[in-house]
Tab-separated table of C-alpha atoms and ligand atoms in Angstrom:
chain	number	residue	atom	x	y	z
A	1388	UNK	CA	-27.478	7.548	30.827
A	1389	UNK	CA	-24.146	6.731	29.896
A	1390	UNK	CA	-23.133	6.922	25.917
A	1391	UNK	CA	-21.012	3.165	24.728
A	1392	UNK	CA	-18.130	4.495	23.251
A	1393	UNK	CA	-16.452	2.910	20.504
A	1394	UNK	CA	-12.893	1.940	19.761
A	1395	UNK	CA	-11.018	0.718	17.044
A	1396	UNK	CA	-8.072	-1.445	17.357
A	1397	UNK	CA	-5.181	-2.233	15.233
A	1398	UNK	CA	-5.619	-5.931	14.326
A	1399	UNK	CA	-2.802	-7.865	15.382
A	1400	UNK	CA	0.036	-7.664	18.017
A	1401	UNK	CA	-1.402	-4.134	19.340
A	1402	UNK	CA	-5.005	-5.488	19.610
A	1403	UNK	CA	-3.699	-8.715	21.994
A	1404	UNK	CA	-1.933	-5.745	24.186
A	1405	UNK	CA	-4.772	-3.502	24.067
A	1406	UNK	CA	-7.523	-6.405	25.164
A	1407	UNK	CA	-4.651	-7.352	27.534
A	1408	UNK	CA	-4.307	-4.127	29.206
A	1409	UNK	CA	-8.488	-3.636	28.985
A	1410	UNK	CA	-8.702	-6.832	31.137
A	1411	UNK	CA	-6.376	-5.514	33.599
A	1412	UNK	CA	-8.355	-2.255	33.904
A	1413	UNK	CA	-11.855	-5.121	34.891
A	1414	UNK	CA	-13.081	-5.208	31.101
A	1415	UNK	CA	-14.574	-8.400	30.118
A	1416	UNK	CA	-12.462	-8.472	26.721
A	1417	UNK	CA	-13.884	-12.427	26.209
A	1418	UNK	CA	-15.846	-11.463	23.212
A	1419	UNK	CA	-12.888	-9.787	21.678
A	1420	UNK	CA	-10.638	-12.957	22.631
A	1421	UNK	CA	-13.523	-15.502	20.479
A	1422	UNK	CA	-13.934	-13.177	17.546
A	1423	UNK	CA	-14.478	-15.585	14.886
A	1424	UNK	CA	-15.025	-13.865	12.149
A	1425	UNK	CA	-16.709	-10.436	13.598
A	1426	UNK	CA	-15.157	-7.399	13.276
A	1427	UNK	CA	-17.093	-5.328	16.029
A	1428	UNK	CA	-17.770	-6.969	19.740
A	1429	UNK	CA	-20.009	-5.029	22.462
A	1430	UNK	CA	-18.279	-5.416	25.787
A	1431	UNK	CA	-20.425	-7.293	28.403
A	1432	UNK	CA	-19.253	-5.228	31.731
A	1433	UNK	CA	-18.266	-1.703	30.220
A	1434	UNK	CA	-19.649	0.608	27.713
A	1435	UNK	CA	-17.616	0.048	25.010
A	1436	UNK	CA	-17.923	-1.693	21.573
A	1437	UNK	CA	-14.453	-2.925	20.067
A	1438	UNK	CA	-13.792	-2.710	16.601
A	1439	UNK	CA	-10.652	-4.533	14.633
A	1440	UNK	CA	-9.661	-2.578	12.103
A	1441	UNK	CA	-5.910	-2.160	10.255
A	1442	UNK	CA	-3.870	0.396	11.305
A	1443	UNK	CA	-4.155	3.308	8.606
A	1444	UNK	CA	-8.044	2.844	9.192
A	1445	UNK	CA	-7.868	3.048	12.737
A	1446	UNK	CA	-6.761	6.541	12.097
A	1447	UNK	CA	-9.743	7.106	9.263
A	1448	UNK	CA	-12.200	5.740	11.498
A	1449	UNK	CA	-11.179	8.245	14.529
A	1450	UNK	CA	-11.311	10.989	12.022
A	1451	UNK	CA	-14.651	10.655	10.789
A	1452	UNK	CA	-15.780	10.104	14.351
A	1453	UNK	CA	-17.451	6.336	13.536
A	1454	UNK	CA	-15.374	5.450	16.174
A	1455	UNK	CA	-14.902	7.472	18.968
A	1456	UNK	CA	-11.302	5.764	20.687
A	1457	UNK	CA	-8.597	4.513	18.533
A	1458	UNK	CA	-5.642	2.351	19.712
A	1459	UNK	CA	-2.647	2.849	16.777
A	1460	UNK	CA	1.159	2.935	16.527
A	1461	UNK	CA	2.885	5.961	16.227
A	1462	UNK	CA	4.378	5.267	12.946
A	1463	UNK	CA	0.889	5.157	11.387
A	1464	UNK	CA	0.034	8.275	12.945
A	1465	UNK	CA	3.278	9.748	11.619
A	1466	UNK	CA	3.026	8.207	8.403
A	1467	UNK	CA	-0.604	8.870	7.832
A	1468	UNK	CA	-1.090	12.008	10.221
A	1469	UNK	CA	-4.447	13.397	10.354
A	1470	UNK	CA	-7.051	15.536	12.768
A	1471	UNK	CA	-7.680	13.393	16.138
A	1472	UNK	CA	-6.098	14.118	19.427
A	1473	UNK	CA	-3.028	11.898	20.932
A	1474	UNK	CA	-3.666	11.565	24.712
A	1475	UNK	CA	-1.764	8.651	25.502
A	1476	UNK	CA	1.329	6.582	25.206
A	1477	UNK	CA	0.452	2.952	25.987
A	1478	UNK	CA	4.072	1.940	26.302
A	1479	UNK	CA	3.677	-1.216	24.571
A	1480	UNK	CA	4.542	-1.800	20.800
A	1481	UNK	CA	7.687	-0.117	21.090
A	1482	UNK	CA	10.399	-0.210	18.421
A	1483	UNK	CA	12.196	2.215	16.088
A	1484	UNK	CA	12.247	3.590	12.680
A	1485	UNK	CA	15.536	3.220	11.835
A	1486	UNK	CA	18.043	4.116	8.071
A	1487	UNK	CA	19.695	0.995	7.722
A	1488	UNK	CA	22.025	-0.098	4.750
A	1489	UNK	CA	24.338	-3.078	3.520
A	1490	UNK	CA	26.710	-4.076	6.413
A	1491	UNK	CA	29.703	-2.192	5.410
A	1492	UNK	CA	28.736	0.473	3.036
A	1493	UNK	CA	29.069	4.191	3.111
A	1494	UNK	CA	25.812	5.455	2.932
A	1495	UNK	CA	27.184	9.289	3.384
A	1496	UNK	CA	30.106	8.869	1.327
A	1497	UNK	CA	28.914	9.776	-2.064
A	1498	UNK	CA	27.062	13.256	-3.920
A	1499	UNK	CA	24.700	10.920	-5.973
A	1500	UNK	CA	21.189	10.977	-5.086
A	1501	UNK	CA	20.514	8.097	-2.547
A	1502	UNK	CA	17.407	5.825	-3.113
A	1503	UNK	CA	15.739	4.641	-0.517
A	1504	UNK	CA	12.908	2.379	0.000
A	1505	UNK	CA	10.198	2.391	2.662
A	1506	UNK	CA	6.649	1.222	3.287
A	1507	UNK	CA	6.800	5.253	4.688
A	1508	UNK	CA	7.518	7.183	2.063
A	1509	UNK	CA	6.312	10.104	4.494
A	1510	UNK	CA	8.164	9.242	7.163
A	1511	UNK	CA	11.484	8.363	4.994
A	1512	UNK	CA	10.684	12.646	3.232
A	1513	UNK	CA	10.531	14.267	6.629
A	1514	UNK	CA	13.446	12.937	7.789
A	1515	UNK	CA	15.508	13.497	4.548
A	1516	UNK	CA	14.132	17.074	4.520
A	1517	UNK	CA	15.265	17.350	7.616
A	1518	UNK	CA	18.505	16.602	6.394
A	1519	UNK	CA	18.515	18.840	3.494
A	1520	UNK	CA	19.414	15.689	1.470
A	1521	UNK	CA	17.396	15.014	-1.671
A	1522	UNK	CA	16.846	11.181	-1.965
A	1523	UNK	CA	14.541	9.180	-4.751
A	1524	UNK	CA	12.290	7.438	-2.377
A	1525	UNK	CA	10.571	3.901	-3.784
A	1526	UNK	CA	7.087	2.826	-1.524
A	1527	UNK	CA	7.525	-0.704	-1.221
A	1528	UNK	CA	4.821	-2.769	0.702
A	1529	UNK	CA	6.607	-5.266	2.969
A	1530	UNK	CA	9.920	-7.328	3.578
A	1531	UNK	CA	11.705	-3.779	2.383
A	1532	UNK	CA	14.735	-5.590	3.395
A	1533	UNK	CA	15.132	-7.090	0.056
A	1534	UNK	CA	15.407	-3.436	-1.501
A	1535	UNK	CA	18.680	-2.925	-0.800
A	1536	UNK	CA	19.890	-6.885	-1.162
A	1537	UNK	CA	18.811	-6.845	-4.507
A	1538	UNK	CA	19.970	-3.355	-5.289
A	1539	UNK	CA	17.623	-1.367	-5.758
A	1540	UNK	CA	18.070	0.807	-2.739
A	1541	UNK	CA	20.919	1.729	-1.038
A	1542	UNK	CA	19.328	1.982	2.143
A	1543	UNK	CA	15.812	1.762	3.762
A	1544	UNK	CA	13.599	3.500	6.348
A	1545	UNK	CA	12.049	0.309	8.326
A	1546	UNK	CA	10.665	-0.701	11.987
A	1547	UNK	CA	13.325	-2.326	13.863
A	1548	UNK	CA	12.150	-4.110	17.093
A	1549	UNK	CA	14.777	-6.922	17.667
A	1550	UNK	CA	17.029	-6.073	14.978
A	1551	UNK	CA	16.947	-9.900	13.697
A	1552	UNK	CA	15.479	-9.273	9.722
A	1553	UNK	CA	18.236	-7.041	8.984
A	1554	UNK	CA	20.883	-8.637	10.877
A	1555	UNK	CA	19.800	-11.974	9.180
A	1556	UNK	CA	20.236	-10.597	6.008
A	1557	UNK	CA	23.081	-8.419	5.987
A	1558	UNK	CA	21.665	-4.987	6.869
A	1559	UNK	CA	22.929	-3.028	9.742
A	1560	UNK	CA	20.722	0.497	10.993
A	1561	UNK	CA	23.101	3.295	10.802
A	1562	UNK	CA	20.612	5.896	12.359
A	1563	UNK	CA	17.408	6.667	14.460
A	1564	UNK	CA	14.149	8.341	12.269
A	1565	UNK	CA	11.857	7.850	15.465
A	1566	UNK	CA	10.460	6.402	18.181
A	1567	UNK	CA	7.470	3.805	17.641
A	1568	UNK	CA	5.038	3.283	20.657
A	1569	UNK	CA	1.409	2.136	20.617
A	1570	UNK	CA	-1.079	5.594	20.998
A	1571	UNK	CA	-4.375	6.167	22.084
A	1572	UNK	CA	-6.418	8.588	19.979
A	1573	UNK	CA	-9.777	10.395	20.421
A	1574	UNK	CA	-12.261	11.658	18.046
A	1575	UNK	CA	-12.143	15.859	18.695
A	1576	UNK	CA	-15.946	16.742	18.391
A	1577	UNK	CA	-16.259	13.166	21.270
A	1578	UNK	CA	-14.060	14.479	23.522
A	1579	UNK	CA	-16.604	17.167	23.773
A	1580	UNK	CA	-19.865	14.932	23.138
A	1581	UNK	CA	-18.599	12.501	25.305
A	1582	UNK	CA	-16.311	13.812	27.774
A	1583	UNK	CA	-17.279	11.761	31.036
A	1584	UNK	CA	-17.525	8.451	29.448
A	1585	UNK	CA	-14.131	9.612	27.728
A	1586	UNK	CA	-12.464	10.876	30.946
A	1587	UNK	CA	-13.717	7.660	32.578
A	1588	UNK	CA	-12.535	5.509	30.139
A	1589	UNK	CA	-8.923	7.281	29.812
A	1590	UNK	CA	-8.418	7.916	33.948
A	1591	UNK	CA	-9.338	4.129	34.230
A	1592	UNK	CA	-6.089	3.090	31.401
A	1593	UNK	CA	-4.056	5.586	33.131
A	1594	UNK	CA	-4.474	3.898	36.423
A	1595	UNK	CA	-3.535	0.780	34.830
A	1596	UNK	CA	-0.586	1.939	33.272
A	1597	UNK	CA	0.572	3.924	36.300
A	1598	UNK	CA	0.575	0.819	38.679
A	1599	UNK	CA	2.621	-0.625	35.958
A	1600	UNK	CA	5.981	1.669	35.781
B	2993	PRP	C1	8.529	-5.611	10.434
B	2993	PRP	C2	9.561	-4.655	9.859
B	2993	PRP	C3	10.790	-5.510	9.781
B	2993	PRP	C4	10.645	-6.425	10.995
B	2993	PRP	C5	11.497	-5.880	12.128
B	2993	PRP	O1	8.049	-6.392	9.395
B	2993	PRP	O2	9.141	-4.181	8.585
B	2993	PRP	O3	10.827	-6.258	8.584
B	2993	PRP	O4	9.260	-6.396	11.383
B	2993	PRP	O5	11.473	-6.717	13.253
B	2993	PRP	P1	12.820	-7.201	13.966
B	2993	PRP	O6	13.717	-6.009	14.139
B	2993	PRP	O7	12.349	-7.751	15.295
B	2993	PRP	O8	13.440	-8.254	13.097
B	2993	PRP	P2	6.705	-7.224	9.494
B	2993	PRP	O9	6.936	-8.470	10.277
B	2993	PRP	O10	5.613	-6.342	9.980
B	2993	PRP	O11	6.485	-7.662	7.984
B	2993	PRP	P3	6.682	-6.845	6.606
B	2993	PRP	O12	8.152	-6.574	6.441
B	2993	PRP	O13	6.164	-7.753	5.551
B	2993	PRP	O14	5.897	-5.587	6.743
């Protein structure tokens, strides 16, 4: 007898891809698209329960192997890292970690320590250390924008997708940190437990996505 599997996806603009890309594949997603207020919905057609979870604990959910499938960006996995394999790059979600600063201003042109604020502290060290450049990083929990408009930064490590918040307030990115694309994660000991539901479950995506590029 087949095993349901069980996947956790990031609430939000990933989850309406996800259930989007899970129709195309045959999956009746309808529970998923009337969730009320449930956070876990048993697919009618397919073996799979769907849970809605926030990013970071998509990740901690994969870990500890409660869930075997998680759907997650790449900047959470990079942020947040962890033990899970990455098997697949859904091609939606994209954007860009990106250094921006004030229109204008010379980020490179000065020996004091730079401060920069991120939601990613993690991401913002790595590529800093990469650098060799010391910097005072300060974790700041959304519309980082206003660090550096209020001067507290003098530059930030953000998402850029359209480039709109930081043109609209008078930020400009001066350089690339990373890539951002939605990724689809597996448990390690349920890619052994499970490995044909798991194969059939990831063939049937890749089929999707194939007939899509
Ligand atoms: C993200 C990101 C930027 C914005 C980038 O913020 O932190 O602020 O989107 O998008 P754009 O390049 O298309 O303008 P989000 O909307 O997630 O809110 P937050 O800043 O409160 O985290």
């Amino acid at each position: 007898m087949s095993e349901r599997l069980r996947i956790a996806l990031t609430k939000g603009r990933l989850q309406d891809k996800s259930v989007e890309l899970f129709e195309a594949m045959g999956l009746d997603c309808s529970p998923v698209r009337n969730p009320g207020r449930r956070l876990i919905h048993a697919l009618p057609n397919y073996p799979l329960d769907v849970v809605l979870a926030k990013a970071p604990d998509v990740i901690t959910y994969v870990e500890h192997g409660v869930c075997d499938l998680g759907v997650v960006g790449k900047d959470t996995i990079l942020e947040k890292g962890g033990a899970f394999y990455e098997v697949l790059d859904l091609g939606f979600g994209r954007c860009r970690f990106a250094l921006a600063v004030k229109k204008g201003s010379d980020f490179y042109g000065t020996y004091k320590t730079r401060r920069i604020a991120s939601k990613y502290p993690n991401v913002t060290r790595t590529f800093f250390e990469g650098k060799g450049m010391d910097v005072d990083i300060i974790k700041i929990e959304g519309s980082v924008e206003l660090a550096p408009i209020l001067d507290l930064s003098d530059g930030i490590v953000d998402i850029v997708e359209t480039g709109a918040t930081l043109k609209e307030n008078g930020l400009e990115p001066i350089e690339d940190v990373a890539q951002v694309s939605a990724r689809l994660i597996v448990n390690t000991a349920s890619m052994k437990l499970y490995k044909n539901e798991i194969t059939d479950f990831l063939s049937r995506v890749e089929r999707e996505l194939g007939g899509r590029a």
